[in-house]
């Protein structure tokens, strides 16, 4: 499909386990964002990738969270030693940057993480 | 103070009603403004950008008040299908990271 693809759509894990969430952005989009949304809450920024530049990691809540983007395309968000407060929907979005201006963000359907 | 604030609602209105939401932002350097729509358990999608002069798209009108640092969304002739959460989004000058408000819930009933 032409949209942003995320997997898995649902993940249930036990406290202390590591999880990996994957995002495949729209082809040609150089900007990629990870946000998370807890129940009834707004979108919390986590990390931003733009082309081959160093990512903006200012939103990552702890050093248990990391992300990488390989070849300027697919991104993986890794959460180590998961805690119950990590339970949320993790949303990936991509955008086409033109002239340094952020265009519309296109979101994937999200990965719903439940930590028991 | 949060960077982007919205009344969470819910706003409960009958079909055909006109409803308006406001959103305030704290960073006076904010330069770009948007309204996104999020249906229940779905991803956010762009509804409309907000331009300095105000703009209209069918039944939807967005306005910006820089002096008071708020943006608004007006929905006329509400439809059942307008029921959703409306997210205010602000992008500050020099930043590439949009900040989302918590959203305002709208419920349109028959």
Short mmCIF file of C-alpha atoms in Angstrom, two decimals:
data_model
loop_
_atom_site.label_atom_id
_atom_site.label_comp_id
_atom_site.label_asym_id
_atom_site.label_seq_id
_atom_site.Cartn_x
_atom_site.Cartn_y
_atom_site.Cartn_z
CA UNK A 1 0.00 0.00 0.00
CA UNK A 2 0.99 3.62 -0.32
CA UNK A 3 0.48 4.58 3.31
CA UNK A 4 2.64 4.33 6.43
CA UNK A 5 2.80 0.76 7.60
CA UNK A 6 3.40 -0.27 11.21
CA UNK A 7 3.87 -3.66 12.80
CA UNK A 8 2.84 -5.33 14.94
CA UNK A 9 -0.60 -3.78 15.25
CA UNK A 10 -0.94 -5.25 18.73
CA UNK A 11 1.70 -6.46 21.14
CA UNK A 12 1.17 -7.88 24.61
CA UNK A 13 4.30 -8.45 26.62
CA UNK A 14 5.37 -9.13 30.15
CA UNK A 15 7.05 -6.52 32.30
CA UNK A 16 10.81 -6.63 31.83
CA UNK A 17 10.77 -7.96 28.27
CA UNK A 18 12.15 -6.05 25.28
CA UNK A 19 9.91 -5.09 22.34
CA UNK A 20 10.58 -3.85 18.83
CA UNK A 21 8.09 -1.83 16.84
CA UNK A 22 8.53 -1.30 13.12
CA UNK A 23 7.54 1.55 10.83
CA UNK A 24 7.71 1.62 7.03
CA UNK A 25 7.13 5.22 5.89
CA UNK A 26 5.70 6.48 2.64
CA UNK A 27 8.26 6.18 -0.13
CA UNK A 28 10.06 9.47 -0.73
CA UNK A 29 9.24 10.93 2.67
CA UNK A 30 12.46 12.06 4.30
CA UNK A 31 11.03 12.94 7.71
CA UNK A 32 9.91 10.24 10.13
CA UNK A 33 8.42 10.73 13.58
CA UNK A 34 7.53 8.49 16.49
CA UNK A 35 4.82 9.60 18.89
CA UNK A 36 2.98 7.71 21.59
CA UNK A 37 -0.56 8.14 22.79
CA UNK A 38 -1.77 6.87 26.13
CA UNK A 39 -5.46 6.32 26.82
CA UNK A 40 -7.25 9.66 26.81
CA UNK A 41 -4.03 11.57 26.33
CA UNK A 42 -2.55 13.62 23.53
CA UNK A 43 0.29 12.62 21.27
CA UNK A 44 3.66 12.67 23.03
CA UNK A 45 6.65 13.25 20.75
CA UNK A 46 9.41 10.65 21.05
CA UNK A 47 11.95 10.95 18.24
CA UNK A 48 12.40 12.56 14.82
CA UNK A 49 14.52 11.49 11.85
CA UNK A 50 15.28 13.70 8.86
CA UNK A 51 17.24 12.22 5.99
CA UNK A 52 20.76 11.29 7.04
CA UNK A 53 20.94 13.86 9.85
CA UNK A 54 21.36 12.87 13.47
CA UNK A 55 17.93 12.17 14.96
CA UNK A 56 16.27 14.45 17.47
CA UNK A 57 15.88 12.19 20.50
CA UNK A 58 14.69 14.88 22.87
CA UNK A 59 11.32 13.23 23.47
CA UNK A 60 12.52 9.79 24.51
CA UNK A 61 11.32 9.31 28.11
CA UNK A 62 14.24 7.17 29.32
CA UNK A 63 17.35 5.36 28.12
CA UNK A 64 15.26 2.21 27.80
CA UNK A 65 13.91 3.71 24.59
CA UNK A 66 15.93 3.81 21.36
CA UNK A 67 15.20 4.02 17.67
CA UNK A 68 17.03 3.68 14.44
CA UNK A 69 16.25 4.32 10.83
CA UNK A 70 18.08 2.22 8.29
CA UNK A 71 18.81 3.48 4.80
CA UNK A 72 16.64 6.51 5.34
CA UNK A 73 13.53 4.35 5.20
CA UNK A 74 12.33 1.74 7.69
CA UNK A 75 12.52 2.64 11.37
CA UNK A 76 12.53 0.46 14.46
CA UNK A 77 11.61 1.68 17.93
CA UNK A 78 13.01 -0.53 20.68
CA UNK A 79 11.86 -0.50 24.29
CA UNK A 80 14.04 -2.44 26.68
CA UNK A 81 12.92 -3.86 30.03
CA UNK A 82 9.33 -2.74 29.45
CA UNK A 83 7.32 -1.26 32.31
CA UNK A 84 3.55 -1.04 32.72
CA UNK A 85 3.67 2.72 32.13
CA UNK A 86 5.01 2.01 28.63
CA UNK A 87 1.56 0.71 27.65
CA UNK A 88 0.29 3.00 24.91
CA UNK A 89 -0.31 3.25 21.18
CA UNK A 90 2.95 4.00 19.39
CA UNK A 91 2.31 6.03 16.26
CA UNK A 92 4.73 6.52 13.42
CA UNK A 93 4.32 9.35 10.92
CA UNK A 94 6.21 10.41 7.83
CA UNK A 95 6.31 13.68 5.99
CA UNK A 96 7.76 15.20 2.87
CA UNK A 97 10.05 18.11 3.64
CA UNK A 98 10.32 20.87 1.06
CA UNK A 99 12.41 23.97 1.57
CA UNK A 100 12.79 23.13 5.24
CA UNK A 101 9.06 23.28 5.76
CA UNK A 102 7.31 20.34 7.38
CA UNK A 103 4.40 19.17 5.30
CA UNK A 104 1.40 17.14 6.33
CA UNK A 105 2.15 14.26 8.67
CA UNK A 106 0.83 10.91 7.47
CA UNK A 107 0.33 8.48 10.33
CA UNK A 108 0.34 4.73 10.43
CA UNK A 109 -2.42 2.90 12.27
CA UNK A 110 -0.19 2.48 15.28
CA UNK A 111 1.19 -0.35 17.37
CA UNK A 112 -0.83 -0.93 20.53
CA UNK A 113 1.53 -2.08 23.30
CA UNK A 114 0.22 -3.64 26.49
CA UNK A 115 2.69 -4.46 29.25
CA UNK A 116 1.32 -6.87 31.83
CA UNK B 1 1.58 25.77 31.22
CA UNK B 2 1.25 23.25 28.41
CA UNK B 3 2.47 24.34 25.00
CA UNK B 4 -0.87 23.60 23.33
CA UNK B 5 -4.10 23.51 25.32
CA UNK B 6 -7.56 22.40 24.32
CA UNK B 7 -10.82 21.87 26.15
CA UNK B 8 -11.18 18.06 26.09
CA UNK B 9 -15.00 18.26 26.00
CA UNK B 10 -16.94 16.27 25.05
CA UNK B 11 -19.03 18.69 23.05
CA UNK B 12 -22.38 17.00 22.59
CA UNK B 13 -24.44 18.63 19.82
CA UNK B 14 -27.45 17.72 17.66
CA UNK B 15 -27.19 17.24 13.93
CA UNK B 16 -27.28 20.54 12.10
CA UNK B 17 -25.78 22.53 14.96
CA UNK B 18 -22.84 24.88 14.67
CA UNK B 19 -19.99 24.18 17.06
CA UNK B 20 -16.68 25.91 17.68
CA UNK B 21 -13.48 24.79 19.38
CA UNK B 22 -10.60 26.92 20.54
CA UNK B 23 -6.99 26.02 21.10
CA UNK B 24 -4.39 28.18 22.84
CA UNK B 25 -0.65 27.99 22.37
CA UNK B 26 2.07 29.35 24.59
CA UNK B 27 4.99 29.87 22.21
CA UNK B 28 4.70 33.24 20.49
CA UNK B 29 7.24 32.03 17.91
CA UNK B 30 4.76 29.47 16.61
CA UNK B 31 4.39 29.80 12.88
CA UNK B 32 2.30 26.96 11.48
CA UNK B 33 -1.03 25.71 12.72
CA UNK B 34 -3.20 22.77 11.81
CA UNK B 35 -6.31 20.88 12.80
CA UNK B 36 -6.15 17.09 12.68
CA UNK B 37 -9.07 14.74 13.14
CA UNK B 38 -8.81 11.43 14.98
CA UNK B 39 -11.61 8.88 14.90
CA UNK B 40 -11.96 6.43 17.76
CA UNK B 41 -9.03 3.97 17.81
CA UNK B 42 -7.73 5.33 14.50
CA UNK B 43 -4.74 7.40 13.50
CA UNK B 44 -4.87 11.22 13.24
CA UNK B 45 -5.44 12.69 9.80
CA UNK B 46 -5.01 16.25 8.60
CA UNK B 47 -8.30 18.14 8.50
CA UNK B 48 -7.00 21.54 7.47
CA UNK B 49 -4.15 23.97 7.81
CA UNK B 50 -4.83 27.32 9.49
CA UNK B 51 -3.74 30.39 7.58
CA UNK B 52 -3.19 33.87 8.99
CA UNK B 53 -6.13 35.29 7.06
CA UNK B 54 -8.42 32.44 8.08
CA UNK B 55 -9.61 29.78 5.72
CA UNK B 56 -12.69 27.77 4.92
CA UNK B 57 -13.18 24.29 3.57
CA UNK B 58 -16.83 23.47 3.04
CA UNK B 59 -18.53 23.42 6.44
CA UNK B 60 -15.24 23.96 8.27
CA UNK B 61 -13.68 27.35 9.05
CA UNK B 62 -10.33 27.83 10.77
CA UNK B 63 -9.06 31.09 12.19
CA UNK B 64 -5.88 32.30 13.80
CA UNK B 65 -5.57 35.07 16.38
CA UNK B 66 -1.86 35.74 16.87
CA UNK B 67 -2.37 38.56 19.36
CA UNK B 68 -4.24 36.28 21.76
CA UNK B 69 -2.36 33.16 20.66
CA UNK B 70 -5.26 30.95 19.81
CA UNK B 71 -6.72 29.17 16.83
CA UNK B 72 -10.30 28.13 16.32
CA UNK B 73 -12.27 25.61 14.33
CA UNK B 74 -15.91 26.22 13.44
CA UNK B 75 -18.08 23.42 12.11
CA UNK B 76 -21.40 24.37 10.57
CA UNK B 77 -24.35 22.06 9.93
CA UNK B 78 -22.83 19.23 11.99
CA UNK B 79 -23.17 15.70 10.65
CA UNK B 80 -23.15 12.44 12.57
CA UNK B 81 -19.94 11.63 10.73
CA UNK B 82 -18.23 14.68 12.28
CA UNK B 83 -18.10 12.81 15.60
CA UNK B 84 -14.40 12.50 16.37
CA UNK B 85 -11.58 14.06 18.36
CA UNK B 86 -10.15 17.26 16.89
CA UNK B 87 -6.46 17.82 17.55
CA UNK B 88 -4.85 21.24 17.48
CA UNK B 89 -1.29 21.13 16.13
CA UNK B 90 1.33 23.85 16.36
CA UNK B 91 4.74 24.11 14.75
CA UNK B 92 7.16 26.66 16.13
CA UNK B 93 9.54 28.61 13.94
CA UNK B 94 12.80 26.74 13.45
CA UNK B 95 11.30 23.49 14.70
CA UNK B 96 10.37 20.49 12.61
CA UNK B 97 8.44 18.79 15.39
CA UNK B 98 4.70 19.45 15.50
CA UNK B 99 3.22 19.70 18.98
CA UNK B 100 -0.21 18.17 19.42
CA UNK B 101 -2.90 19.24 21.85
CA UNK B 102 -4.81 16.58 23.78
CA UNK B 103 -7.79 17.02 21.50
CA UNK B 104 -11.42 18.06 21.81
CA UNK B 105 -14.04 15.34 21.59
CA UNK B 106 -17.13 16.06 19.49
CA UNK B 107 -20.23 13.90 19.60
CA UNK B 108 -22.97 14.69 17.11
CA UNK B 109 -26.29 12.99 17.91
CA UNK B 110 -29.48 12.59 15.86
#
